[in-house]
Amino acid sequence: MEDSKSLAAWQKSQQFIPGGVNSPVRNFSKVGSHPRFIARGAGSKIYDLDGNEYIDYVASWGPLVLGHAHPSVVEAVSSAAANGTSFGAPTTLETQLAETIVSAVPSIEQVRLVNSGTEATMTAIRVARGYTGRDKIIKIDGCYHGHVDYLLAKAGSGVATFGLSDSGGVPEDFARNTLTVPFNNPDAVREAIEANPDEIACLILEPIMGNMGIIPPQDGYLDELREITEAHGIVLIFDEVITGFRVAYGGAQSYYNVTPDMTCLGKIIGGGLPVGAYGGKRDIMRCVAPEGDVYQAGTLSGNPLAVTAGITTLKRLAEPGIYAQLESSAAALADGLAEATQRHGIDAWHSRVGSMLMLYFTPETVTDADGARTADTERFQQYFWGLIEGGVYVAPSQFEAGFVSLVHSEEDINKTVQAATQALANL
Ligand code: HOZ
């Protein structure tokens, strides 16, 4: 496969950008090569500089549920741009997106728009601390909440891909108030709370782990977390940056019918432009400045282009039958992959919730981060290149989710299963 233009682009980018990329997991070093530089995307496909076409399951790491360059999004963003790209003053577009989010997401009575998921989680925790007057927080091993200093302990995504236990540059003092417990283990949460009575401000988690592959909550786990946190006055925060508007219009909290106190959003609500949001109960959100004393601000927060792309995307997702379509395309893909691993006698754990899916190369049943860590990353690397050769683009990491979008056709799914079957046969 021709890749000389991508290689040249990467050689140049490395001179000016660390690792040649603006986010570590985009670098292909963990699959032993250099990244493909993308020239353009259309629908379910992306095209690299060398003209190779791929069926894309990265979907910009989740946001592009409508596919690349969706005509309505492109048109809406173009006309918004013609009216000015940023004002640093309120627009009614922001209220429109906020109202849509409040009507869709059960836990959100008020919401603040920011520029990234990292900003959303960082601020939600600050608000929870301000609201409770407590300092300590509980996070889950393998959950990734962006690159916030004190949340990088035992994080997923790039931290897991690069085999780091946490990040350099974070003073021990910053992480002193972060307690980490395993996923799907409510007793571990109880123990952490008992050991730190009246000291825990919040428990933050991805209700479906999406940065360590895909790990769904076991039956009753989220309900138990809801009960425990409520009993101790601890703010329960769902990080739905990935799952929000992805597994259901109301996110994982409506899918599992468990309502947290606060929710963080990003990705899909920006329709492929930079955005984040945090929201929750009105009495908690009242702590945010200028109403309260918890400060958070941003020059480009609520940016008209990002907000317009978000509104246009959510409008489409609100149409009837959308989530059933995502479910049936993703189920067809997952079934095809499961059949292929079985046919070739390959140890694999297949995980899927709605249109998020993962194939782990492990004989284990993956229920937490330690289970995910048993996956054979060498095997993943070979599989990854088999897919690339077959014209299928997935994240260059065993620990990053795959996303099916509304534009993946039956033909795309069949071609993907064929490419995967060939890749598995060659392992
Ligand atoms: N944290 C994102 C993946 N879970 C990385 C996004 C990117 O590198 O673009």
Coordinates of C-alpha atoms in Angstrom, one line a residue, residues 49-423:
L49 CA -2.6 11.8 1.3
D50 CA -1.6 8.9 -0.9
G51 CA -5.2 8.5 -2.1
N52 CA -6.0 5.3 0.0
E53 CA -9.7 5.0 0.9
Y54 CA -10.7 3.6 4.3
I55 CA -14.1 2.8 5.9
D56 CA -13.7 4.8 9.1
Y57 CA -14.6 3.5 12.6
V58 CA -12.6 6.2 14.5
A59 CA -15.2 8.9 13.5
S60 CA -12.9 11.6 15.0
W61 CA -12.9 9.5 18.2
G62 CA -16.6 9.5 18.5
P63 CA -18.2 12.8 17.5
L64 CA -19.0 12.0 13.8
V65 CA -22.2 9.9 14.3
L66 CA -23.6 11.5 11.1
G67 CA -20.4 10.7 9.2
H68 CA -17.8 13.0 7.6
A69 CA -18.8 16.3 6.0
H70 CA -22.5 15.7 6.5
P71 CA -24.2 18.1 4.1
S72 CA -26.5 19.7 6.7
V73 CA -23.7 20.2 9.1
V74 CA -21.4 21.7 6.4
E75 CA -24.2 24.0 5.3
A76 CA -25.2 25.1 8.8
V77 CA -21.5 25.8 9.8
S78 CA -20.8 27.7 6.6
S79 CA -23.7 30.0 7.0
A80 CA -22.9 30.5 10.7
A81 CA -19.3 31.4 9.7
A82 CA -20.6 34.0 7.3
N83 CA -22.3 35.7 10.3
G84 CA -19.0 35.9 12.3
T85 CA -16.9 33.1 13.9
S86 CA -16.8 34.3 17.6
F87 CA -18.1 37.2 19.6
G88 CA -17.2 36.6 23.3
A89 CA -20.8 37.6 24.0
P90 CA -23.9 35.5 24.3
T91 CA -25.9 34.3 21.3
T92 CA -29.3 32.6 21.2
L93 CA -27.6 29.6 19.5
E94 CA -26.0 28.8 22.9
T95 CA -29.4 28.8 24.6
Q96 CA -30.8 26.6 21.8
L97 CA -28.1 24.0 22.3
A98 CA -28.4 24.2 26.1
E99 CA -32.2 23.8 25.9
T100 CA -31.8 20.7 23.6
I101 CA -29.3 19.2 26.1
V102 CA -31.5 19.9 29.1
S103 CA -34.5 18.3 27.4
A104 CA -32.5 15.2 26.4
V105 CA -30.3 14.4 29.4
P106 CA -32.2 13.4 32.5
S107 CA -29.7 14.7 35.1
I108 CA -29.2 18.1 33.5
E109 CA -31.3 21.1 34.6
Q110 CA -28.7 23.6 33.7
V111 CA -25.6 23.3 31.5
R112 CA -22.4 25.3 30.8
L113 CA -20.7 25.0 27.4
V114 CA -16.9 24.8 27.3
N115 CA -14.4 23.8 24.6
S116 CA -13.4 20.2 25.4
G117 CA -14.2 17.1 27.5
T118 CA -11.1 17.9 29.6
E119 CA -12.5 21.3 30.5
A120 CA -15.9 19.7 31.3
T121 CA -14.6 17.1 33.7
M122 CA -12.1 19.5 35.3
T123 CA -14.8 22.0 36.0
A124 CA -17.5 19.5 37.1
I125 CA -15.1 18.3 39.8
R126 CA -14.3 21.9 40.8
V127 CA -18.0 22.5 41.1
A128 CA -18.6 19.3 43.1
R129 CA -15.8 20.4 45.5
G130 CA -17.3 23.9 45.8
Y131 CA -20.7 22.5 46.4
T132 CA -19.7 19.9 49.1
G133 CA -16.8 21.8 50.6
R134 CA -14.8 18.5 50.4
D135 CA -11.5 17.9 48.6
K136 CA -11.2 14.2 47.8
I137 CA -12.5 12.5 44.8
I138 CA -13.0 8.9 43.7
K139 CA -12.2 7.8 40.1
I140 CA -12.2 4.4 38.5
D141 CA -9.1 2.5 37.3
G142 CA -9.0 2.8 33.5
C143 CA -11.6 5.6 33.1
Y144 CA -10.2 8.5 31.1
H145 CA -11.5 12.0 31.8
G146 CA -9.1 14.1 29.7
H147 CA -5.7 15.3 30.7
V148 CA -6.6 16.9 34.0
D149 CA -3.6 16.7 36.4
Y150 CA -5.2 14.8 39.2
L151 CA -7.3 12.5 36.8
L152 CA -4.3 11.0 35.0
A153 CA -3.7 8.4 37.7
K154 CA -4.6 4.9 36.2
A155 CA -6.3 6.6 33.2
G156 CA -7.3 4.9 30.0
S157 CA -6.9 6.1 26.4
G158 CA -3.4 7.2 25.5
V159 CA -2.1 6.6 29.1
A160 CA -3.1 3.0 28.7
T161 CA -1.9 2.7 25.1
F162 CA 1.5 3.9 26.0
G163 CA 1.7 1.7 29.1
L164 CA 2.0 4.6 31.5
S165 CA 0.8 4.3 35.1
D166 CA 0.2 8.0 35.2
S167 CA 1.7 11.2 33.7
G168 CA 4.9 12.9 34.3
G169 CA 4.7 16.6 35.4
V170 CA 2.0 16.0 37.9
P171 CA 3.2 16.8 41.5
E172 CA 2.3 14.1 44.0
D173 CA 0.4 16.7 46.0
F174 CA -2.0 17.2 43.0
A175 CA -3.0 13.5 43.0
R176 CA -3.1 13.2 46.8
N177 CA -6.8 13.7 46.8
T178 CA -7.6 11.2 44.0
L179 CA -8.7 7.8 45.2
T180 CA -8.8 5.1 42.5
V181 CA -11.0 2.0 42.7
P182 CA -11.8 -0.8 40.1
F183 CA -14.8 -0.7 37.8
N184 CA -17.8 -2.9 38.5
N185 CA -16.9 -3.2 42.1
P186 CA -19.3 -1.2 44.4
D187 CA -17.6 -2.7 47.5
A188 CA -14.4 -0.9 46.6
V189 CA -16.3 2.4 46.6
R190 CA -17.8 1.6 50.0
E191 CA -14.4 0.9 51.4
A192 CA -12.9 4.1 50.0
I193 CA -15.7 6.1 51.5
E194 CA -15.5 4.4 54.9
A195 CA -11.7 5.1 55.0
N196 CA -12.4 8.8 54.2
P197 CA -15.5 9.7 56.1
D198 CA -17.1 13.0 55.0
E199 CA -14.1 13.8 52.9
I200 CA -15.2 12.7 49.4
A201 CA -16.7 15.4 47.2
C202 CA -17.5 13.3 44.1
L203 CA -17.3 10.0 42.4
I204 CA -16.6 10.4 38.6
L205 CA -16.8 7.6 36.1
E206 CA -17.6 6.8 32.5
P207 CA -20.9 4.8 33.0
I208 CA -19.7 2.6 30.1
M209 CA -15.9 2.6 30.0
G210 CA -14.9 3.8 26.6
N211 CA -11.2 4.5 26.9
M212 CA -10.1 1.0 27.8
G213 CA -11.9 -0.6 25.0
I214 CA -15.6 -0.9 25.8
I215 CA -16.5 -2.2 29.3
P216 CA -20.2 -2.1 30.1
P217 CA -21.5 -1.8 33.7
Q218 CA -22.7 -5.0 35.2
D219 CA -26.4 -5.3 36.2
G220 CA -27.1 -3.1 39.1
Y221 CA -23.6 -1.5 39.4
L222 CA -24.7 2.0 38.5
D223 CA -27.8 1.8 40.7
E224 CA -25.6 0.8 43.6
L225 CA -23.2 3.7 43.0
R226 CA -26.3 6.0 42.9
E227 CA -27.4 4.7 46.3
I228 CA -24.0 4.8 47.9
T229 CA -23.2 8.3 46.8
E230 CA -26.6 9.6 47.7
A231 CA -26.3 8.1 51.2
H232 CA -23.0 10.0 51.8
G233 CA -23.8 13.3 50.2
I234 CA -21.3 12.6 47.4
V235 CA -21.8 14.1 44.0
L236 CA -22.1 11.4 41.4
I237 CA -20.7 12.6 38.0
F238 CA -21.1 10.6 34.8
D239 CA -18.5 11.4 32.2
E240 CA -20.7 11.0 29.1
V241 CA -18.2 12.7 26.7
I242 CA -18.3 9.5 24.6
T243 CA -21.6 7.9 25.5
G244 CA -23.7 11.1 25.5
F245 CA -26.1 11.1 22.5
R246 CA -24.2 7.9 21.4
V247 CA -25.8 4.9 23.1
A248 CA -29.2 6.7 23.4
Y249 CA -30.4 10.3 22.8
G250 CA -30.3 10.8 26.6
G251 CA -26.9 9.0 26.9
A252 CA -26.0 6.1 29.1
Q253 CA -28.0 7.5 32.0
S254 CA -31.2 7.1 30.1
Y255 CA -30.0 3.7 28.6
Y256 CA -29.5 2.3 32.1
N257 CA -32.1 4.5 33.8
V258 CA -29.7 5.8 36.5
T259 CA -29.6 9.6 37.1
P260 CA -26.3 11.1 38.3
D261 CA -26.1 14.6 39.9
M262 CA -23.8 15.9 37.2
T263 CA -22.9 15.0 33.6
C264 CA -20.0 15.9 31.4
L265 CA -20.5 16.0 27.6
G266 CA -18.4 16.6 24.5
K267 CA -17.8 15.0 21.1
I268 CA -21.2 14.5 19.5
I269 CA -22.7 17.7 21.0
G270 CA -20.1 19.6 18.9
G271 CA -20.9 17.7 15.7
G272 CA -17.1 17.4 14.9
L273 CA -16.1 20.9 16.2
P274 CA -14.4 21.5 19.5
V275 CA -16.9 21.5 22.4
G276 CA -17.6 20.3 25.9
A277 CA -20.3 20.8 28.5
Y278 CA -21.0 20.1 32.1
G279 CA -24.4 20.3 33.7
G280 CA -26.5 19.0 36.5
K281 CA -29.0 19.8 39.2
R282 CA -29.9 23.4 39.5
D283 CA -28.8 23.7 43.1
I284 CA -25.3 22.4 42.2
M285 CA -25.0 24.5 39.0
R286 CA -25.9 27.6 41.1
C287 CA -22.3 27.4 42.5
V288 CA -20.9 28.4 39.1
A289 CA -19.8 32.0 38.7
P290 CA -21.3 34.5 38.2
E291 CA -24.1 33.1 40.3
G292 CA -21.8 31.3 42.7
D293 CA -18.1 31.4 43.6
V294 CA -16.7 28.5 41.5
Y295 CA -14.9 30.1 38.7
Q296 CA -14.8 28.9 35.1
A297 CA -14.5 30.9 31.9
G298 CA -13.4 30.6 28.2
T299 CA -12.9 33.0 25.3
L300 CA -14.3 30.5 22.8
S301 CA -16.9 28.8 25.1
G302 CA -20.2 28.5 23.3
N303 CA -18.5 29.2 20.0
P304 CA -21.2 29.8 17.3
L305 CA -19.7 27.4 14.8
A306 CA -19.3 24.5 17.3
V307 CA -22.8 25.2 18.7
T308 CA -24.3 25.3 15.2
A309 CA -22.7 21.9 14.3
G310 CA -24.0 20.5 17.6
I311 CA -27.5 21.7 17.1
T312 CA -27.7 20.4 13.6
T313 CA -26.3 17.0 14.7
L314 CA -28.7 16.6 17.6
K315 CA -31.6 17.6 15.5
R316 CA -30.9 14.7 13.2
L317 CA -30.4 12.3 16.2
A318 CA -33.8 13.3 17.5
E319 CA -35.5 11.8 14.5
P320 CA -37.4 8.5 15.0
G321 CA -35.5 5.2 14.3
I322 CA -32.0 6.7 14.5
Y323 CA -30.8 4.6 17.5
A324 CA -32.5 1.5 16.1
Q325 CA -30.5 2.0 12.9
L326 CA -27.2 2.4 14.8
E327 CA -28.0 -0.7 16.9
S328 CA -28.7 -2.9 13.9
S329 CA -25.6 -1.8 11.9
A330 CA -23.4 -2.2 14.9
A331 CA -24.9 -5.6 15.8
A332 CA -24.4 -6.9 12.2
L333 CA -20.7 -5.8 12.4
A334 CA -20.2 -7.3 15.9
D335 CA -21.8 -10.6 14.9
G336 CA -19.7 -10.8 11.8
L337 CA -16.5 -10.2 13.8
A338 CA -17.5 -12.7 16.4
E339 CA -18.1 -15.4 13.8
A340 CA -14.8 -14.6 12.2
T341 CA -12.8 -15.0 15.4
Q342 CA -14.7 -18.2 16.1
R343 CA -14.0 -19.6 12.7
H344 CA -10.3 -19.0 13.0
G345 CA -10.1 -20.3 16.6
I346 CA -8.9 -16.9 17.9
D347 CA -9.2 -16.1 21.6
A348 CA -11.3 -12.9 21.7
W349 CA -13.7 -11.0 23.9
H350 CA -16.2 -9.0 22.0
S351 CA -17.8 -6.0 23.7
R352 CA -20.5 -3.7 22.4
V353 CA -23.1 -1.3 23.7
G354 CA -25.2 0.3 20.9
S355 CA -22.8 1.7 18.3
M356 CA -19.6 1.4 20.4
L357 CA -17.7 -1.8 20.0
M358 CA -14.4 -3.5 20.7
L359 CA -12.6 -6.7 20.0
Y360 CA -10.0 -7.6 22.7
F361 CA -7.5 -10.3 21.9
T362 CA -7.9 -12.2 25.2
P363 CA -9.6 -15.4 26.4
E364 CA -10.8 -13.4 29.5
T365 CA -14.2 -11.9 30.1
V366 CA -13.4 -8.2 30.3
T367 CA -15.2 -6.5 33.2
D368 CA -12.6 -4.0 34.4
A369 CA -9.3 -2.4 33.4
D370 CA -7.2 -5.3 34.7
G371 CA -9.2 -7.6 32.4
A372 CA -8.6 -5.3 29.5
R373 CA -4.9 -5.2 30.2
T374 CA -4.7 -9.0 29.6
A375 CA -5.3 -8.3 25.9
D376 CA -2.6 -9.3 23.5
T377 CA -1.4 -6.0 22.0
E378 CA 1.0 -7.7 19.6
R379 CA -1.9 -9.6 18.1
F380 CA -3.9 -6.4 17.9
Q381 CA -1.0 -4.8 16.0
Q382 CA -1.1 -7.5 13.3
Y383 CA -4.9 -7.3 13.1
F384 CA -4.7 -3.5 12.8
W385 CA -2.4 -3.7 9.8
G386 CA -4.6 -6.4 8.2
L387 CA -7.6 -4.1 8.5
I388 CA -5.6 -1.1 7.0
E389 CA -4.6 -3.3 4.1
G390 CA -8.3 -4.2 3.7
G391 CA -9.3 -0.6 3.6
V392 CA -10.7 -0.3 7.2
Y393 CA -9.5 2.3 9.6
V394 CA -9.7 1.7 13.4
A395 CA -7.9 3.4 16.2
P396 CA -4.2 2.4 16.4
S397 CA -4.7 1.1 19.9
Q398 CA -6.2 -2.0 21.6
F399 CA -7.8 0.3 24.1
E400 CA -9.7 2.8 21.9
A401 CA -13.3 2.2 21.0
G402 CA -14.7 1.7 17.5
F403 CA -17.7 3.7 16.5
V404 CA -20.4 2.8 14.0
S405 CA -22.1 5.8 12.4
L406 CA -25.4 6.4 10.6
V407 CA -23.6 6.4 7.2
H408 CA -22.1 3.0 7.5
S409 CA -24.0 1.0 4.9
E410 CA -24.7 -2.7 4.7
E411 CA -22.0 -2.8 2.0
D412 CA -19.5 -1.1 4.3
I413 CA -20.3 -3.5 7.1
N414 CA -19.9 -6.5 4.8
K415 CA -16.6 -5.2 3.4
T416 CA -15.4 -4.6 7.0
V417 CA -16.2 -8.2 8.1
Q418 CA -14.5 -9.5 5.0
A419 CA -11.4 -7.5 5.7
A420 CA -11.4 -8.5 9.4
T421 CA -11.9 -12.2 8.4
Q422 CA -8.8 -12.0 6.2
A423 CA -6.8 -10.1 8.8

